[in-house]
Coordinates of C-alpha atoms and ligand atoms in Angstrom, one line a residue:
M1 CA -27.0 -2.7 23.3
K2 CA -25.7 -5.2 25.8
Y3 CA -25.6 -8.8 26.6
I4 CA -28.1 -10.2 29.2
N5 CA -27.6 -13.7 30.2
K6 CA -25.2 -14.1 27.2
K7 CA -28.0 -12.9 24.8
L8 CA -27.5 -9.6 22.8
T9 CA -30.2 -7.1 23.5
I10 CA -31.3 -3.7 22.3
E11 CA -33.2 -1.6 24.8
N12 CA -33.6 -4.9 26.7
I13 CA -35.3 -6.7 23.8
G14 CA -33.5 -9.8 22.6
F15 CA -32.3 -9.9 19.0
Q16 CA -33.3 -13.5 18.8
K17 CA -36.9 -12.4 19.5
I18 CA -36.6 -9.7 16.9
A19 CA -35.3 -12.2 14.2
N20 CA -38.1 -14.7 15.0
K21 CA -40.7 -12.0 14.4
F22 CA -39.4 -9.8 11.6
E23 CA -36.9 -12.2 9.8
T24 CA -33.4 -11.0 8.7
P25 CA -31.7 -9.0 7.5
C26 CA -33.2 -6.3 9.7
Y27 CA -32.2 -2.9 10.5
C28 CA -32.9 -2.2 14.4
Y29 CA -32.7 1.4 15.7
S30 CA -32.6 2.3 19.4
Y31 CA -34.7 5.3 20.3
S32 CA -33.0 5.9 23.5
K33 CA -29.6 6.1 21.9
L34 CA -31.0 8.6 19.3
E35 CA -32.3 10.8 22.1
E36 CA -29.1 10.5 24.0
N37 CA -27.1 11.5 20.9
I38 CA -29.2 14.7 20.3
N39 CA -29.2 15.7 23.8
N40 CA -25.4 15.3 24.0
F41 CA -24.9 17.2 20.7
K42 CA -26.8 20.1 22.1
K43 CA -25.1 20.0 25.4
N44 CA -21.6 20.1 23.7
F45 CA -22.5 23.5 22.1
K46 CA -25.1 24.9 24.4
S47 CA -23.2 28.1 25.1
F48 CA -24.1 29.6 21.7
S49 CA -27.3 27.5 20.8
P50 CA -26.6 26.6 17.3
L51 CA -29.1 25.7 14.6
I52 CA -28.7 22.0 14.2
C53 CA -29.6 20.7 10.7
F54 CA -29.7 16.9 10.5
A55 CA -27.9 15.7 7.4
V56 CA -30.7 13.8 5.7
K57 CA -28.4 11.8 3.5
S58 CA -27.2 9.8 6.4
N59 CA -30.5 8.4 7.0
T60 CA -33.7 9.2 4.9
N61 CA -36.2 7.3 6.9
V62 CA -39.3 9.6 7.3
N63 CA -40.2 8.3 10.6
L64 CA -36.6 8.8 12.0
I65 CA -36.6 12.3 10.6
R66 CA -40.0 13.0 12.4
E67 CA -38.6 11.8 15.7
I68 CA -35.4 13.9 15.2
K69 CA -37.6 16.9 14.4
K70 CA -39.4 16.5 17.7
F71 CA -36.1 17.7 19.3
G72 CA -36.1 21.0 17.3
L73 CA -33.6 20.0 14.7
G74 CA -33.7 21.3 11.2
A75 CA -32.5 19.6 8.0
D76 CA -29.5 19.6 5.6
V77 CA -30.6 18.2 2.3
V78 CA -28.6 17.5 -0.9
S79 CA -31.4 16.8 -3.4
I80 CA -35.0 17.7 -4.2
G81 CA -35.9 14.2 -2.9
E82 CA -34.4 14.8 0.3
L83 CA -36.0 18.3 0.7
M84 CA -39.4 16.6 0.0
M85 CA -38.7 14.0 2.5
A86 CA -37.8 16.6 5.2
L87 CA -40.9 18.6 4.5
K88 CA -42.9 15.4 4.7
A89 CA -41.4 14.7 8.0
G90 CA -42.6 18.1 9.2
I91 CA -39.5 20.1 9.3
N92 CA -40.0 23.8 9.2
P93 CA -38.6 25.2 5.8
N94 CA -37.1 28.0 7.9
K95 CA -34.8 25.2 9.4
I96 CA -33.7 23.7 6.1
V97 CA -30.5 24.2 4.3
F98 CA -29.8 22.9 0.8
S99 CA -26.2 21.8 0.0
G100 CA -24.6 20.1 -3.1
V101 CA -22.4 20.9 -6.1
G102 CA -25.0 20.0 -8.8
K103 CA -28.4 21.6 -8.0
T104 CA -30.7 21.5 -11.1
S105 CA -32.9 24.4 -12.1
S106 CA -36.0 22.5 -11.0
E107 CA -34.3 21.7 -7.7
I108 CA -33.5 25.5 -7.2
S109 CA -37.0 26.5 -8.2
F110 CA -38.5 24.1 -5.7
A111 CA -36.3 25.3 -2.9
I112 CA -37.2 28.9 -3.7
K113 CA -40.9 28.1 -3.8
K114 CA -40.8 26.4 -0.4
K115 CA -38.9 29.4 1.1
I116 CA -36.2 27.3 2.8
L117 CA -33.7 29.0 5.1
L118 CA -30.7 28.8 2.8
I119 CA -29.4 27.5 -0.5
N120 CA -25.8 26.8 0.0
A121 CA -24.3 27.6 -3.4
E122 CA -21.1 25.9 -4.5
S123 CA -20.0 27.7 -7.7
I124 CA -20.3 30.9 -9.6
S125 CA -22.5 29.2 -12.1
E126 CA -25.0 28.1 -9.6
I127 CA -25.3 31.5 -8.1
K128 CA -26.0 33.0 -11.5
E129 CA -28.7 30.2 -12.0
I130 CA -30.3 31.0 -8.6
N131 CA -30.2 34.8 -9.5
R132 CA -32.0 34.0 -12.9
I133 CA -34.6 31.9 -11.4
A134 CA -35.2 34.3 -8.5
K135 CA -35.5 37.2 -10.8
L136 CA -38.1 35.4 -13.0
K137 CA -40.2 34.7 -9.9
R138 CA -39.5 38.2 -8.5
K139 CA -38.2 36.8 -5.4
K140 CA -35.3 37.7 -3.0
V141 CA -33.5 34.4 -2.1
Q142 CA -31.4 33.7 0.9
V143 CA -28.2 32.0 0.0
G144 CA -25.0 30.9 1.5
I145 CA -21.8 30.2 -0.3
R146 CA -19.7 27.1 0.3
L147 CA -16.0 27.8 0.9
N148 CA -13.5 25.1 0.2
P149 CA -11.0 26.0 2.9
N150 CA -8.2 23.7 1.6
T151 CA -8.2 21.9 5.1
D152 CA -7.3 18.3 5.3
A153 CA -9.9 16.6 7.5
K154 CA -7.5 13.6 8.3
T155 CA -10.2 11.2 7.4
L156 CA -10.6 8.5 4.8
S157 CA -9.7 10.1 1.4
Q158 CA -13.1 8.9 0.0
I159 CA -15.0 11.0 2.6
S160 CA -12.7 14.1 2.5
T161 CA -14.4 17.2 1.0
G162 CA -12.5 20.2 2.1
K163 CA -9.2 20.1 0.1
K164 CA -8.7 21.9 -3.0
E165 CA -8.6 18.8 -5.2
N166 CA -12.1 18.0 -4.0
K167 CA -15.0 19.2 -6.0
F168 CA -16.8 20.8 -3.2
G169 CA -17.2 24.5 -2.5
V170 CA -15.3 27.5 -4.1
N171 CA -11.7 28.8 -3.4
R172 CA -11.0 32.2 -1.8
K173 CA -10.7 34.1 -5.1
T174 CA -14.1 32.8 -6.3
F175 CA -15.6 33.4 -3.0
Y176 CA -14.7 37.2 -3.1
E177 CA -16.0 37.3 -6.7
I178 CA -19.2 35.8 -5.7
I179 CA -19.7 38.3 -2.7
K180 CA -19.3 41.0 -5.2
Y181 CA -21.8 39.5 -7.6
C182 CA -24.3 39.1 -4.8
K183 CA -23.9 42.8 -3.7
N184 CA -25.1 43.9 -7.2
S185 CA -28.0 41.5 -7.2
K186 CA -31.5 42.5 -6.3
N187 CA -32.6 39.0 -6.0
I188 CA -29.9 37.4 -3.9
N189 CA -29.6 37.9 -0.2
L190 CA -26.1 36.6 0.8
K191 CA -26.5 35.4 4.5
C192 CA -24.2 32.7 5.0
L193 CA -20.6 31.2 4.6
S194 CA -20.8 27.5 4.8
V195 CA -17.9 24.9 5.0
H196 CA -18.0 21.1 5.3
I197 CA -14.5 19.5 5.3
G198 CA -15.4 15.9 5.4
S199 CA -16.9 13.0 7.4
Q200 CA -15.9 10.7 10.3
I201 CA -13.6 13.4 11.7
L202 CA -12.1 12.2 15.1
N203 CA -9.5 14.9 15.5
H204 CA -10.5 18.6 16.5
R205 CA -7.5 20.1 14.9
P206 CA -8.8 20.1 11.2
Y207 CA -11.8 21.9 12.6
E208 CA -9.6 24.5 14.3
K209 CA -7.7 25.0 11.1
M210 CA -11.1 25.5 9.2
L211 CA -12.2 28.0 11.7
N212 CA -8.9 30.0 11.2
V213 CA -9.3 30.1 7.5
V214 CA -12.8 31.1 7.8
N215 CA -12.0 33.9 10.2
E216 CA -9.2 35.3 8.0
I217 CA -11.5 35.2 5.0
I218 CA -14.4 37.1 6.7
N219 CA -11.9 39.6 8.0
K220 CA -10.9 40.3 4.4
T221 CA -14.4 40.9 3.2
N222 CA -16.6 43.7 4.8
H223 CA -19.7 41.6 4.3
E224 CA -21.9 40.9 7.3
F225 CA -22.9 37.3 7.4
E226 CA -25.9 36.3 9.5
F227 CA -24.9 32.6 9.6
I228 CA -21.8 30.6 9.6
D229 CA -22.6 27.0 8.6
L230 CA -19.8 24.8 9.9
G231 CA -21.2 21.5 8.3
G232 CA -21.0 18.2 10.0
G233 CA -18.5 15.5 9.9
M234 CA -18.0 14.8 13.6
G235 CA -17.0 11.1 13.8
I236 CA -18.0 8.3 16.0
P237 CA -15.9 5.4 17.4
Y238 CA -16.4 2.4 15.2
S239 CA -13.9 0.4 17.0
E240 CA -12.4 0.3 20.4
K241 CA -9.1 1.7 18.8
N242 CA -10.8 4.9 17.5
K243 CA -10.3 7.9 19.7
K244 CA -13.5 10.1 20.4
L245 CA -13.7 13.5 18.9
N246 CA -12.9 16.1 21.6
Y247 CA -16.0 18.3 21.5
K248 CA -14.7 20.5 24.4
K249 CA -11.9 21.7 22.2
Y250 CA -14.0 22.1 19.1
N251 CA -16.6 24.1 21.2
K252 CA -13.6 26.3 22.5
A253 CA -12.3 27.0 19.1
I254 CA -15.8 28.1 18.1
L255 CA -16.3 30.3 21.1
K256 CA -13.0 32.0 20.2
F257 CA -14.1 32.5 16.7
L258 CA -17.5 34.1 18.1
K259 CA -15.8 36.4 20.3
K260 CA -15.4 39.1 17.8
R261 CA -18.6 38.6 15.8
K262 CA -22.3 38.3 16.2
V263 CA -23.3 35.3 13.9
K264 CA -25.5 32.3 14.3
I265 CA -23.8 29.0 14.0
I266 CA -25.3 26.2 11.9
F267 CA -24.2 22.6 12.1
E268 CA -25.2 19.8 9.7
P269 CA -24.5 16.6 11.6
G270 CA -25.6 13.2 10.3
R271 CA -23.3 10.4 11.5
S272 CA -22.9 11.7 15.0
I273 CA -26.7 11.7 15.5
I274 CA -27.7 8.6 14.0
G275 CA -24.7 6.4 13.4
D276 CA -24.5 4.4 16.6
T277 CA -28.2 4.0 16.9
A278 CA -28.7 1.1 14.7
T279 CA -27.6 -2.5 14.2
L280 CA -27.9 -4.8 11.2
L281 CA -29.3 -8.1 12.4
T282 CA -28.3 -11.0 10.0
K283 CA -28.2 -14.8 9.9
V284 CA -25.6 -17.1 8.8
I285 CA -26.8 -19.0 5.8
Y286 CA -23.8 -21.3 5.2
I287 CA -20.3 -21.7 6.5
K288 CA -17.7 -22.5 3.9
D289 CA -14.4 -23.8 4.8
S290 CA -11.3 -22.9 2.7
E291 CA -7.7 -23.6 3.6
R292 CA -6.9 -20.6 5.6
K293 CA -10.1 -19.3 6.7
K294 CA -13.9 -20.0 6.9
F295 CA -16.3 -18.0 4.9
I296 CA -19.3 -16.9 7.1
I297 CA -21.9 -16.4 4.4
L298 CA -24.6 -14.1 5.8
D299 CA -28.2 -13.2 4.6
A300 CA -27.1 -9.4 4.6
A301 CA -25.0 -8.2 1.8
M302 CA -23.3 -5.1 0.3
N303 CA -26.7 -4.0 -1.1
D304 CA -27.9 -3.6 2.6
L305 CA -24.6 -2.1 3.9
M306 CA -22.4 -0.6 1.3
R307 CA -19.7 1.1 3.5
P308 CA -17.2 -1.8 3.7
A309 CA -17.3 -2.4 0.0
L310 CA -17.3 1.4 -0.8
Y311 CA -14.6 2.7 1.6
G312 CA -13.2 -0.4 3.3
A313 CA -15.0 0.6 6.5
E314 CA -15.0 -1.9 9.3
H315 CA -18.1 -2.4 11.5
R316 CA -17.9 -4.1 14.9
T317 CA -19.5 -7.5 14.4
L318 CA -20.9 -9.6 17.4
P319 CA -22.5 -12.9 18.0
V320 CA -26.1 -12.6 19.2
N321 CA -25.7 -15.7 21.4
K322 CA -22.5 -15.7 23.3
S323 CA -20.4 -18.8 24.1
N324 CA -17.0 -19.4 25.2
K325 CA -15.9 -21.6 22.3
I326 CA -13.4 -19.8 20.2
S327 CA -12.9 -20.7 16.4
K328 CA -9.4 -21.9 15.4
K329 CA -9.7 -20.4 12.0
T330 CA -10.2 -16.9 10.9
Y331 CA -13.6 -16.0 9.9
E332 CA -14.4 -13.8 6.8
F333 CA -18.0 -12.4 7.0
V334 CA -19.4 -12.1 3.5
G335 CA -22.8 -11.6 1.8
P336 CA -24.3 -13.7 -1.0
I337 CA -23.8 -11.1 -3.7
C338 CA -21.7 -11.9 -6.8
E339 CA -18.9 -9.5 -6.1
S340 CA -15.6 -10.2 -4.3
T341 CA -16.1 -6.8 -2.6
D342 CA -19.3 -8.1 -0.9
K343 CA -17.6 -8.7 2.4
F344 CA -17.9 -7.1 5.8
I345 CA -15.0 -7.9 8.0
T346 CA -12.3 -10.5 8.6
L347 CA -11.8 -11.5 12.3
K348 CA -9.5 -13.8 14.1
K349 CA -10.6 -15.7 17.2
F350 CA -14.3 -15.1 16.8
Q351 CA -16.5 -17.2 18.8
K352 CA -17.5 -20.5 17.0
L353 CA -20.4 -20.0 14.7
K354 CA -22.8 -22.5 13.1
E355 CA -25.3 -22.2 10.3
K356 CA -28.5 -20.1 11.2
D357 CA -26.7 -18.4 14.0
L358 CA -27.5 -14.8 14.3
V359 CA -24.8 -12.0 13.8
A360 CA -25.1 -8.3 14.7
I361 CA -23.3 -5.6 12.5
C362 CA -23.0 -2.5 14.8
D363 CA -23.2 1.1 14.1
V364 CA -25.0 1.1 10.9
G365 CA -27.5 4.0 11.5
A366 CA -25.7 6.5 9.1
Y367 CA -24.9 5.6 5.5
G368 CA -26.4 2.2 6.0
M369 CA -29.9 2.0 4.8
S370 CA -29.5 5.4 3.0
L371 CA -26.9 3.9 0.7
S372 CA -28.6 0.5 0.2
S373 CA -29.7 -0.7 -3.2
N374 CA -31.5 -3.4 -5.0
Y375 CA -28.3 -5.0 -6.4
N376 CA -28.9 -8.6 -7.5
L377 CA -32.6 -7.8 -7.2
R378 CA -32.4 -8.1 -3.4
P379 CA -35.4 -6.5 -1.6
K380 CA -34.4 -3.9 0.9
A381 CA -34.4 -4.9 4.6
V382 CA -37.2 -3.9 7.1
E383 CA -36.3 -1.0 9.5
L384 CA -37.5 -1.2 13.1
L385 CA -37.5 1.4 15.8
I386 CA -37.2 0.0 19.2
K387 CA -38.5 2.3 21.9
G388 CA -38.7 0.8 25.5
S389 CA -40.6 -2.4 25.2
K390 CA -42.1 -1.4 21.8
I391 CA -41.0 -2.5 18.4
N392 CA -42.3 -0.3 15.6
V393 CA -41.8 -1.1 12.0
I394 CA -40.8 2.2 10.5
R395 CA -40.3 0.9 7.0
K396 CA -41.5 -2.4 5.6
R397 CA -39.4 -5.1 4.0
Q398 CA -39.5 -4.6 0.3
K399 CA -41.3 -7.5 -1.5
H400 CA -40.2 -9.1 -4.8
K401 CA -43.5 -8.0 -6.3
N402 CA -42.4 -4.3 -5.7
L403 CA -39.3 -5.0 -7.8
I404 CA -40.4 -7.3 -10.6
Ligands
PLP501 C1 -22.7 14.6 4.4 C2 -22.7 16.1 4.5 C3 -23.0 16.4 5.9 C4 -23.1 15.3 7.1 O1 -21.9 14.6 7.2 P1 -21.7 13.7 8.6 O2 -20.2 13.2 8.5 O3 -22.7 12.6 8.4 O4 -21.9 14.4 9.8 C5 -23.1 17.6 6.3 N1 -23.0 18.7 5.3 C6 -22.8 18.4 4.0 C7 -22.7 19.4 3.0 C8 -22.7 17.1 3.6 O5 -22.5 16.8 2.3

């Protein structure tokens, strides 16, 4: 994205033109950014060529998953719906891992039927359920166990998953018990240890700590794991203030971990692949003056982009047509939904806006559309993939008749 003659563009196409043709609110994805992210991710870890399983929950658009698949990525899914979507996008079952604390019997059954690479179990009860179903089907099922390494990811508490008070994974004691249980089972093939300590991680140190814990635990068991699944969580800089994750140091820590053992590393990145590829294009409906600030009432709302209301996340917000006039009052960017949490960001010294102006909310590719809803009976926005000079509709705007 860049300004050309004071007009904001994506792959050199003006957002104004996009809004004229497709209306707002509208999700715009950049293909070249997606390509760049995937290539960079691969490059960062090329010395041990991991299996990269895209975390489908960050973006469930089938056309995007198809594009991601073309680079050889697999999928990390957390529900039967996501598993179906990954298969529909053409991802090879042999590159699909299934995570989640509450997989139901029918989800487990379906995953076994599809012969996916790994079911990553998160409790002793789940392991027993997998065993029961596998036995019924007379199958041997490849599983992983998700370890809770009790490592602080130093991220927002709402998206931290690797501490002992979080519901995810099992503690060491249970981990050892499950290994023993699997050794005695004819229907379970324990192939993987998995961890995922949280999301939007910008510091490599939590990863180093996590690797130390994993290393220690593997040393205590004499089980040969074929895979170590390190999860995802690599953060992206949402604001200029954010530091970037130091991939070199993370890579170095993994190489050190791999020195003593022959295992295949799996990653499950979502945000770092798709997060900064998209922009939510929206239009100012009204501007309402209050004593201290002005409310910029947009046609996008928390149903389109939930992260600010859900986690207090802040997304860079830019004017589509740049000018030099600065507003004296603080702007609060809000949506039309009947909730006080339906607000995106509060900014001082934004350029002066008027009604019908276009605004771009940046870095919404991950946990944007996938967290959207129909709250207030608002139809979901259209999704566009911009590739060179082409604009492809990759998901149509919902119509009211789809909802009513
Ligand atoms: C959400 C999730 C991911 C992806 O996290 P990102 O922060 O988007 O990279 C990976 N693995 C598991 C198990 C998850 O729940």
